[in-house]
Every structure is written in structure tokens, then in C-alpha cells.
Tab-separated table of C-alpha atoms and ligand atoms in Angstrom:
chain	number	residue	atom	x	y	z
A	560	UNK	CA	-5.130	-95.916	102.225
A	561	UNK	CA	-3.189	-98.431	104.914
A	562	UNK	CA	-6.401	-100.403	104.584
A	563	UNK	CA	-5.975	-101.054	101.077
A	564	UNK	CA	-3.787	-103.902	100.228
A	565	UNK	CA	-2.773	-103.743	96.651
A	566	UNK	CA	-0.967	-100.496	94.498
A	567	UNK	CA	-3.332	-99.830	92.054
A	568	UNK	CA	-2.712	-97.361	88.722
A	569	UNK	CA	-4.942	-94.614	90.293
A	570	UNK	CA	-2.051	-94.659	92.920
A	571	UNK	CA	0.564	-93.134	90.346
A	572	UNK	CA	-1.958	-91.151	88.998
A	573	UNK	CA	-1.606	-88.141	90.663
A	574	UNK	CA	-4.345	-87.618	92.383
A	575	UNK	CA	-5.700	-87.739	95.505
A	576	UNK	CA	-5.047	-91.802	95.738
A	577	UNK	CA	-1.130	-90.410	95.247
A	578	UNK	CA	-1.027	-88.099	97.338
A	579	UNK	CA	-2.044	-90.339	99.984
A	580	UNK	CA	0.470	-92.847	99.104
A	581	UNK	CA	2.932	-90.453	99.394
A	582	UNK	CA	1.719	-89.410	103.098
A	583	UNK	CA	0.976	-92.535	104.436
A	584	UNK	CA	3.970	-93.930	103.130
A	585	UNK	CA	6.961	-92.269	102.443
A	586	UNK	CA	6.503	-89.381	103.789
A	587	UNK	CA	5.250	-91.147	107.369
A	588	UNK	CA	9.027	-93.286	106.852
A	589	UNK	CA	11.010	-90.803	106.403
A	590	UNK	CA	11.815	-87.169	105.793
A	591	UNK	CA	10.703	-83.991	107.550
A	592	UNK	CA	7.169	-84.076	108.042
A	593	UNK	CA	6.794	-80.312	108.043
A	594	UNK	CA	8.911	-79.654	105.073
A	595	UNK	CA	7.160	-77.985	102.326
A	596	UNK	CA	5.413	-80.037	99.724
A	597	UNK	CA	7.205	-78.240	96.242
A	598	UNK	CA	8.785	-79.449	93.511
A	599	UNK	CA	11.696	-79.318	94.771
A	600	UNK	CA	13.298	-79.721	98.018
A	601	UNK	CA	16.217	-77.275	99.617
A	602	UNK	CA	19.352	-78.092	100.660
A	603	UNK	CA	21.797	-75.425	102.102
A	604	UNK	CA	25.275	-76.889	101.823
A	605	UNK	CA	28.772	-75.290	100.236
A	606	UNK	CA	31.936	-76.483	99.005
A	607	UNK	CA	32.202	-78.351	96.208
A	608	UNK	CA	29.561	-81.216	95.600
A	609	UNK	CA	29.592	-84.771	94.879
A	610	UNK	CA	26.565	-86.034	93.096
A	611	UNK	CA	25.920	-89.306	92.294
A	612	UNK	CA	22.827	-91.547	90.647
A	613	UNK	CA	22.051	-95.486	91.284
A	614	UNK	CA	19.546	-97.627	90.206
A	615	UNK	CA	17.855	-100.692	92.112
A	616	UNK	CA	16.585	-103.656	90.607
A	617	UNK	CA	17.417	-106.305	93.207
A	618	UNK	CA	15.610	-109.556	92.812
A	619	UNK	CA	14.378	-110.737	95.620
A	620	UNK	CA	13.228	-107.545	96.835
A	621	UNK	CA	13.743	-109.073	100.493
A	622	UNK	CA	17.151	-110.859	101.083
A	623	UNK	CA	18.854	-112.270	103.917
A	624	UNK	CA	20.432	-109.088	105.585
A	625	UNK	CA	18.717	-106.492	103.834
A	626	UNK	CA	16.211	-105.360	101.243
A	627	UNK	CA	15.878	-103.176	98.040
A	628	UNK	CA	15.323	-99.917	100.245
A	629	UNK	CA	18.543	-100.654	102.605
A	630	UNK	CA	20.483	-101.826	99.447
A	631	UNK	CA	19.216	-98.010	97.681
A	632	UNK	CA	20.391	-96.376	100.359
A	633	UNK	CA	23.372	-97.731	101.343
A	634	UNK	CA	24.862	-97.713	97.593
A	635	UNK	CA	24.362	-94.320	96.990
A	636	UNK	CA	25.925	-93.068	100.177
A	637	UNK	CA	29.053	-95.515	99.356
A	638	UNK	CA	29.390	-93.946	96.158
A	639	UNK	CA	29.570	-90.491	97.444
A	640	UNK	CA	31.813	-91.951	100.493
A	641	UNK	CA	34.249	-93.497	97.636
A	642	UNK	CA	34.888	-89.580	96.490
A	643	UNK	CA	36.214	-88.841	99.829
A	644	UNK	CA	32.283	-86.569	100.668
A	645	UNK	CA	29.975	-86.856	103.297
A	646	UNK	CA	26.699	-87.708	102.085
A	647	UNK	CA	23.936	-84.618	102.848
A	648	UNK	CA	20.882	-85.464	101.091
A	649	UNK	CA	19.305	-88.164	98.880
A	650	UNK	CA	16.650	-88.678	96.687
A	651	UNK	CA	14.519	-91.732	95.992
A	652	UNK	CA	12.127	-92.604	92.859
A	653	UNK	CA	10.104	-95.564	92.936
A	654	UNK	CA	8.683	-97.503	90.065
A	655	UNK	CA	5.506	-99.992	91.038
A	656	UNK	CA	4.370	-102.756	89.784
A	657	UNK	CA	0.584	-102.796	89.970
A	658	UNK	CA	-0.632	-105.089	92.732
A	659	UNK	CA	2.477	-104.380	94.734
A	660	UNK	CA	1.430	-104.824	98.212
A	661	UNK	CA	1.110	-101.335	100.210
A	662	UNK	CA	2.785	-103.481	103.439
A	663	UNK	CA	5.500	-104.381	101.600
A	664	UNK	CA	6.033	-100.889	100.528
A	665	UNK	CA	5.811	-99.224	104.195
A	666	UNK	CA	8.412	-102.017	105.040
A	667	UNK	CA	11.105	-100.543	101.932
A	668	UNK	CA	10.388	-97.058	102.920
A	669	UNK	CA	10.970	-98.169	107.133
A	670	UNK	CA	14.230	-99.284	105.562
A	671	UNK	CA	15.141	-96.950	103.459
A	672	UNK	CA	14.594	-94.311	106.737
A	673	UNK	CA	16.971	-96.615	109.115
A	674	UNK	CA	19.507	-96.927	106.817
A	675	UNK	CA	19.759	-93.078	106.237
A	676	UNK	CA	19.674	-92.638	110.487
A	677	UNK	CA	22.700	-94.620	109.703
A	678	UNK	CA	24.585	-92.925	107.288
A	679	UNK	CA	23.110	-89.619	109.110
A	680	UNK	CA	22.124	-88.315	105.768
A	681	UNK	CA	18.464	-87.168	104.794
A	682	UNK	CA	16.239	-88.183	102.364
A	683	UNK	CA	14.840	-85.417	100.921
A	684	UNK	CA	13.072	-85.914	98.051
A	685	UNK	CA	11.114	-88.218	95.608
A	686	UNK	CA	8.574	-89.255	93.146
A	687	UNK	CA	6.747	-92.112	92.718
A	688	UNK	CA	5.343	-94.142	89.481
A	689	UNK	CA	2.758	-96.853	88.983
A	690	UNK	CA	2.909	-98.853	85.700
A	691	UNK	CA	0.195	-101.967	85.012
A	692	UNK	CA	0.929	-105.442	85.983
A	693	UNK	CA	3.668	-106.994	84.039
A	694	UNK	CA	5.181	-103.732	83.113
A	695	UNK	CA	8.208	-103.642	86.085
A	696	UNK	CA	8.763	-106.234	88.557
A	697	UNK	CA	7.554	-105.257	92.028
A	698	UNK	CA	9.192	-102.453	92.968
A	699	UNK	CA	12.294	-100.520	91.431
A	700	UNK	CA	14.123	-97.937	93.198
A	701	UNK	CA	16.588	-95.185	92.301
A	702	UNK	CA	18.483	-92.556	94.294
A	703	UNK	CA	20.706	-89.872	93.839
A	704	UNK	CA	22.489	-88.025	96.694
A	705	UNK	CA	24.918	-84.978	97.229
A	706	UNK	CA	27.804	-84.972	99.407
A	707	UNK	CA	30.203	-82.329	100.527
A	708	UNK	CA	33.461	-83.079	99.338
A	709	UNK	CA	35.631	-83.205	102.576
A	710	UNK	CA	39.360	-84.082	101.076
A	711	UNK	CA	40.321	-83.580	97.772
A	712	UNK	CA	42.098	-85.612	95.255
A	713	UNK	CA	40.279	-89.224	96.120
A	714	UNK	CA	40.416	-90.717	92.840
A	715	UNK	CA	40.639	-94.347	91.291
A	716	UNK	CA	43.289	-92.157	89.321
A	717	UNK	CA	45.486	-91.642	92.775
A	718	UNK	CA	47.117	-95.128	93.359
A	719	UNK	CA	50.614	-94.434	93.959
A	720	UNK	CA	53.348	-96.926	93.178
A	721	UNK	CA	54.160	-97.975	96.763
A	722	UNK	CA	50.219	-97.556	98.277
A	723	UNK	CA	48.997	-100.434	100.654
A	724	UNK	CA	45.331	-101.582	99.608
A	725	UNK	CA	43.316	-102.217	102.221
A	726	UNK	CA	39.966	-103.816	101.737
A	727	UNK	CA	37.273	-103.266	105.296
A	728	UNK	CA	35.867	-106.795	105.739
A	729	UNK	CA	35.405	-110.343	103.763
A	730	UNK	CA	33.783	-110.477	100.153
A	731	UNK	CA	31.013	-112.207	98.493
A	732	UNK	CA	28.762	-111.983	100.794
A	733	UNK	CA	25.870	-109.842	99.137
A	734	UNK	CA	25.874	-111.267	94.875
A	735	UNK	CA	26.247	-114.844	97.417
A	736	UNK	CA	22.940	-113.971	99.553
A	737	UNK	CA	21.157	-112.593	96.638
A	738	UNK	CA	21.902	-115.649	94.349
A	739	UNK	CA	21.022	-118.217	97.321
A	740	UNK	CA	17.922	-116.532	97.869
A	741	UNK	CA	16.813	-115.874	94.593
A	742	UNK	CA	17.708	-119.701	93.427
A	743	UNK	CA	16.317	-121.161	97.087
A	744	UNK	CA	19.410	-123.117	96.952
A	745	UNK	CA	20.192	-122.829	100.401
A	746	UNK	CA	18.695	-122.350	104.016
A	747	UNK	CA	18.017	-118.633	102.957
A	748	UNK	CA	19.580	-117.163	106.294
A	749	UNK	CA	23.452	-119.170	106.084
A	750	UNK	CA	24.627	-116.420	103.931
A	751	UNK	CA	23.390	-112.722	104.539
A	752	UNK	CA	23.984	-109.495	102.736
A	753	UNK	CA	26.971	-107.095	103.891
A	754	UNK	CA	24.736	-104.177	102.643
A	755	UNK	CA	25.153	-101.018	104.813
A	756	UNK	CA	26.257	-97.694	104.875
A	757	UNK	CA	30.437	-97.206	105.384
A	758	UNK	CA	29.922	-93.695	106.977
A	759	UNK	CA	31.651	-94.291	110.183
A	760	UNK	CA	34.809	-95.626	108.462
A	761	UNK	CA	35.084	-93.072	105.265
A	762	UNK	CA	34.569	-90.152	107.932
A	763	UNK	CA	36.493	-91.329	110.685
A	764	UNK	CA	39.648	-92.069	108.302
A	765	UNK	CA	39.567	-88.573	106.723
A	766	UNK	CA	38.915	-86.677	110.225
A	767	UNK	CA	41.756	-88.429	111.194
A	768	UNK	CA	43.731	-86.923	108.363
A	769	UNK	CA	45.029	-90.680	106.821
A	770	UNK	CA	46.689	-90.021	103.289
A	771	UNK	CA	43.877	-91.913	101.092
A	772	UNK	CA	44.840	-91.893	97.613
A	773	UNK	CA	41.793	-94.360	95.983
A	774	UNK	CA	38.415	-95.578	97.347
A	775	UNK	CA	35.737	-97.546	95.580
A	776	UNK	CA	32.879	-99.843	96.703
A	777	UNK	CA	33.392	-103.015	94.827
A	778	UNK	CA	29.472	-103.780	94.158
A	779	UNK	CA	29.444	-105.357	90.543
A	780	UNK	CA	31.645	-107.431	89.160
A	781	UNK	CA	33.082	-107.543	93.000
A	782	UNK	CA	36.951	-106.613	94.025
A	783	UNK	CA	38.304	-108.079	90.903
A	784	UNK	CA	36.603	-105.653	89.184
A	785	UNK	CA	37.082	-102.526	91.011
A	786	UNK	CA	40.911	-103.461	91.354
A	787	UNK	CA	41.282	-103.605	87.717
A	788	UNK	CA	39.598	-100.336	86.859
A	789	UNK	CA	41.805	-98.565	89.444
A	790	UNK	CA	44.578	-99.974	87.901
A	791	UNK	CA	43.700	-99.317	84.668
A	792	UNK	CA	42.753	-95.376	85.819
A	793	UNK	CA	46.273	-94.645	87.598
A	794	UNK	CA	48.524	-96.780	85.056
A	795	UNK	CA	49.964	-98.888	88.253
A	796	UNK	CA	50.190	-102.130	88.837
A	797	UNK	CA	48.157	-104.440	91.860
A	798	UNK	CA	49.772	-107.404	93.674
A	799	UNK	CA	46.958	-109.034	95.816
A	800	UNK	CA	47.525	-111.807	98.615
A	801	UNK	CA	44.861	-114.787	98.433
A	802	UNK	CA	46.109	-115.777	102.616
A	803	UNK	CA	44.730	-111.867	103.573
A	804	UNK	CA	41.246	-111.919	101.554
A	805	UNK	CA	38.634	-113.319	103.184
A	806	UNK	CA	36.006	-115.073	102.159
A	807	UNK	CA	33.837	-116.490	105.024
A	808	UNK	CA	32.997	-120.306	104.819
A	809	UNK	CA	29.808	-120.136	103.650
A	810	UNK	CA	30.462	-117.791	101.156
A	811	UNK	CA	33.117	-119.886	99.645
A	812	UNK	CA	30.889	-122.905	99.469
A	813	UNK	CA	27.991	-120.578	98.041
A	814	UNK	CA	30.305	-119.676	95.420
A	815	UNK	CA	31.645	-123.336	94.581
A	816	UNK	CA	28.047	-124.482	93.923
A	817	UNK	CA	27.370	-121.539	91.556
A	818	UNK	CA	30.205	-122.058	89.938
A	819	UNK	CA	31.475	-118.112	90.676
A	820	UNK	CA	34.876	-117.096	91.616
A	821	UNK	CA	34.365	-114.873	95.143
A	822	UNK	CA	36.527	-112.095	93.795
A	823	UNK	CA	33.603	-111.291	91.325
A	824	UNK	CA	30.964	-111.514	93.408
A	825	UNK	CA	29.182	-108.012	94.623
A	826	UNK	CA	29.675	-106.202	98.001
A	827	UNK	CA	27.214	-103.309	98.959
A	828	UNK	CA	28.996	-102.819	102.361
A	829	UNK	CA	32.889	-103.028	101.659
A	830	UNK	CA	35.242	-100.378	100.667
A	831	UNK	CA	38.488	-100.939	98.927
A	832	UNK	CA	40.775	-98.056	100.586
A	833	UNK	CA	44.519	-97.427	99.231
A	834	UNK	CA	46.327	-95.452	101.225
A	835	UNK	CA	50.111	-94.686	101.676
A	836	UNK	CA	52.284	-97.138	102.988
A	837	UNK	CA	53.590	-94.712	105.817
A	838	UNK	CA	49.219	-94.399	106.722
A	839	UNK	CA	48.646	-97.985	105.803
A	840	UNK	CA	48.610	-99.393	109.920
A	841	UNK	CA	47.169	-96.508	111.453
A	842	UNK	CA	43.957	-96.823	108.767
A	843	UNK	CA	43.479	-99.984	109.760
A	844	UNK	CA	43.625	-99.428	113.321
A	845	UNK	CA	41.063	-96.849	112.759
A	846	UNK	CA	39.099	-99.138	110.204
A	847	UNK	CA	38.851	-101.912	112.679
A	848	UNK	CA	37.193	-100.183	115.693
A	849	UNK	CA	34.123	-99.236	113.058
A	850	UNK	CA	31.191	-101.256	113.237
A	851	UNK	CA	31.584	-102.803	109.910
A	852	UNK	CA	35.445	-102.368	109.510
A	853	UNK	CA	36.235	-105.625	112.165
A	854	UNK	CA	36.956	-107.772	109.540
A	855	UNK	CA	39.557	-105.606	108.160
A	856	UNK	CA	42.949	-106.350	106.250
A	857	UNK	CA	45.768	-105.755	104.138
A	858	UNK	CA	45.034	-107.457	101.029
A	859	UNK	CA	47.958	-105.883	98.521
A	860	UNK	CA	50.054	-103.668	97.342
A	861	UNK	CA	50.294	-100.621	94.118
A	862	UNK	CA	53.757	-101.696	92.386
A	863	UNK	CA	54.884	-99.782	89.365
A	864	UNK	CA	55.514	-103.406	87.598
A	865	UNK	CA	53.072	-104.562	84.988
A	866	UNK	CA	50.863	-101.162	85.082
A	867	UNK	CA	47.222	-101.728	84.470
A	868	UNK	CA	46.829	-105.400	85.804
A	869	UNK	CA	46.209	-106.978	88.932
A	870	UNK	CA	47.984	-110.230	89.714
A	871	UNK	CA	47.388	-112.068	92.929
A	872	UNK	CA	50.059	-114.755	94.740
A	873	UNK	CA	47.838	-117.607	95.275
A	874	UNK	CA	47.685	-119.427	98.272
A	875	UNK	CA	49.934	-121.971	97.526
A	876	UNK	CA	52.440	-119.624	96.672
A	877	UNK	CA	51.609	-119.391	92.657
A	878	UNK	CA	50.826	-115.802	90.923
A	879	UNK	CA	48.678	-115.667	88.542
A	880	UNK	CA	46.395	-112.786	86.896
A	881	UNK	CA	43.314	-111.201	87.861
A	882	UNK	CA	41.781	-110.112	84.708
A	883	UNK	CA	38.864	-107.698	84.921
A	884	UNK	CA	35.336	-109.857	84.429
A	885	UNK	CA	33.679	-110.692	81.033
A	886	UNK	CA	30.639	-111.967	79.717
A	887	UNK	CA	27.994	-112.766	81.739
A	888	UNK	CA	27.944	-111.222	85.305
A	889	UNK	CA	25.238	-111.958	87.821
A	890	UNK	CA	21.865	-110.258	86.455
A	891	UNK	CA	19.746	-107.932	88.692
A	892	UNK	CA	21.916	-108.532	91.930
A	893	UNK	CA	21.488	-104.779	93.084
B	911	LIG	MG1	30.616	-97.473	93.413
């Protein structure tokens, strides 16, 4: 099967060709070898469950600082961080383009199995599909994953009049990376991907007991959208400061070329995190010693004035509105 370069249909066919994939593959990436080959696999877990679903489209498939099996990965396990669980298990389904090469898959799956070490969750289960040439592009991934809900009450609905919103590192950098890579504007490696997986800081905050009201992972439609649907979800209001957001220098001037405002512009390995003003330092502290928390700051406050917008003082000392994004947002950027 390694010796073969190319997916071909008879690999999605369920056959013998599949079954090999799957062995030589995924199943040789990551996973428990020994566990059983059934429809479906076990998990033993209790307490109440998140569960959450994400489709990958990414295009390039490879991208400075990660790939599409990192990116699958790492999104899922932020989404189930964002409810305040720790991720147990995932699940990954890949759709193929015929003529995908078979190295190039082994690579994803390689990925997809460090970036779970990371997280320390497991990928448990899967399916694969082959459709003919022209049908997908390359490779398309989705997973779903469980978490045990450690702390109760995390909710965009949450933010408190009062709260401190704390955002773990600079923005941009992934829908930057992505767009560089896929346009070959740049150098490809001056801007790379933030994508990873925020285990270390979700966990570490809870265990520690720090009153977190709201978290979300501001992928899509980047902080300014996230902001504004929290806003919108616990009727508050959102004063931002432009001086503690950072953007890093590339980044900026990625963003200036493409004509895109940074505040828009997908994350796949930053968490927005509002907490209590009375919990706001000692987060922080805690944020910061994490491996991808360094970069951490205060970046606003929940007020109970204008309820349902965010408005951000400017740099040279201005306010002015963030709305939430419309029309066209970057296509097929995760
Ligand atoms: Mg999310």
C-alpha cells in the first residue's frame, strides 16, 4: 500500500485496498493499535459531556506553522476548551480527492497524532471517503470530540458588567499565513500559523479555580467577531484598548497589503478569556507561564454601557465601534 503513490477510488471502496489504507495509515499515526476494529469505538467517561463538530477545508493543505490535520485537531479541542471541558476523545473523517498522494496523507495523519499528544486527548475513531478527481479538493477533514465538562456555567452568555477580557497572545496570525501562502504573496515562512491546542492554559486556569465567566476561540471572522457575539449573548457592553492588542509586525503588514483589518482575521491558537476583575491578574499570571499564553494581555473591559456592541479606544486616543463582520470573509481559511 506505502508503495503506491496515488489514492485511488478502490481505496474508499471498502475493500481490502481500504482496509489497508486505514492500517497503514491512520491507524499506524495514531490511535490504539490493539483497539477493536467495530463500528464504533468506547469511551468510558462521566459527568456531563461537551460535544462538539468542525469541519476542515483549509487551502493550502500545508501552511507555514501547521497543516489541515494540526489545524483539525487543534480546533476541535479549542472548542470543547471554550466550554470550560477537557477534551477525551475525537473523531476524524476524511474526504479524498482521487490522486491524493498516500505521503501526503501519512504526513496529515503524523499531525493529526502530535497534535492530540498535545492536547493529551485520543483519537478514537474515523472513516474515510474517496470521491473521483475533481469532486473535493485534496483532502477534507472533519472531527468531532467529547470533553468532560470540568466547571460549569462557561458561557458567551456569562460576561459580567465589570469582567476583564483577556485575550492569550497576538492576532492575525493564522487567516494572515493562510492568505500569504495561498496567494504566494510573500516569503511563505515570514508569517506562520498560531494553530495549536490551548490545553495547558484552559486546564491550568480552571485547576487553579480562576472565576471564568466567557471563553471562545476567535477562528472566523477573528476577535472582532467573537467579541461581538459575546456581547450580543450576555446583553453587555465591550470596551477594547488598540495599545494592549497585538498584532506582530508582519502580521500588520500582511494585513495592509490584503487590504484586511487584523481584528477579523482568524486565530486557531488564541483564546479570548473574561474573567472577573478580582481573578483578572492572577489569570494572566497563570496564562503567561503556558507555552502559548507568553504573549498574553489585557485587552478590555465588560461595561454595562451600550449593551451588545464593542467599541475600542484607538490608539490615538479616538473610540470608535467594532461592528461584527459582513459580507465577504476570507473563504476556506480553516
Ligand atoms: Mg470556536
Amino acid at each position: 500500500m506505502l508503495g503506491e503513490n496515488r489514492i485511488t477510488l478502490k481505496h474508499g471502496a471498502g475493500g481490502t485496498a481500504m482496509v489497508e489504507l486505514i492500517e497503514d495509515v491512520f491507524a499506524a499515526s495514531y490511535g490504539d493499535l490493539n483497539a477493536p476494529r467495530d463500528d464504533s469505538a468506547r469511551v468510558d467517561v462521566s459527568g456531563p459531556l461537551a460535544f462538539t463538530t468542525d469541519s476542515f477545508v483549509v487551502d493550502p493543505i500545508f501552511f507555514p506553522g501547521g497543516d489541515i490535520g494540526r489545524l483539525a485537531v487543534a480546533g476541535t479541542v479549542n472548542d470543547l476548551l471554550a466550554t470550560g471541558a477537557k477534551p477525551i476523545a475525537l473523531s476524524a473523517s476524511f474526504i479524498i480527492e482521487e490522486g491524493f498522494p498516500v505521503n501526503d496523507l501519512i504526513t496529515i495523519a503524523r499531525s493529526m497524532e502530535e497534535t492530540a499528544q498535545e492536547a493529551n486527548v485520543q483519537i478514537v475513531t474515523g472513516d474515510t471517503k474517496v470521491v473521483a478527481r475533481g469532486s473535493a479538493d485534496k483532502v477534507f477533514i472533519s472531527t468531532s470530540g467529547i470533553g468532560v465538562i470540568l466547571r460549569n456555567g462557561i458561557s458567551g452568555a456569562a460576561a459580567k458588567p465589570g469582567d476583564v477580557i483577556i485575550l492569550t497572545g497576538s492576532i492575525g496570525d493564522h487567516g494572515a499565513a493562510v492568505m500569504l501562502a495561498r496567494e504566494k504573496l510573500l516569503d511563505a515562512e515570514t508569517v506562520k500559523s498560531d494553530t495549536a491546542p490551548l490545553t495547558d492554559i484552559v486546564l491550568n486556569l480552571i485547576e487553579a479555580g480562576c472565576e471564568i465567566h466567557s471563553m471562545r476561540d476567535p477562528t472566523r471572522g477573528g476577535i472582532g467577531a467573537a467579541l461581538n457575539e459575546i456581547a450580543k449573548q450576555s446583553d453587555v457592553g465591550m470596551v477594547l484598548d488598540e495599545r494592549a492588542i497585538a498584532v506582530k509586525p508582519p502580521v500588520a503588514a500582511a494585513c495592509e497589503a490584503l487590504g484586511i483589518d487584523p481584528l477579523y482575521v482568524a486565530n486557531e491558537g488564541k483564546m479570548i478569556i473574561i474573567v472577573s476583575a478580582a481573578d483578572a491578574e492572577r489569570s494572566l499570571d497563570i496564562i503567561k507561564r503556558q507555552r502559548y499564553g507568553y504573549d498574553a494581555s489585557i485587552v478590555g473591559r465588560i461595561t454595562s454601557n451600550h449593551p451588545g456592541q464593542v467599541r475600542i479606544k484607538t490608539s490615538i486616543g479616538t473610540t470608535r465601534i467594532v461592528p461584527p463582520p459582513s459580507g465577504e470573509l476570507l473563504p476556506r481559511i480553516c
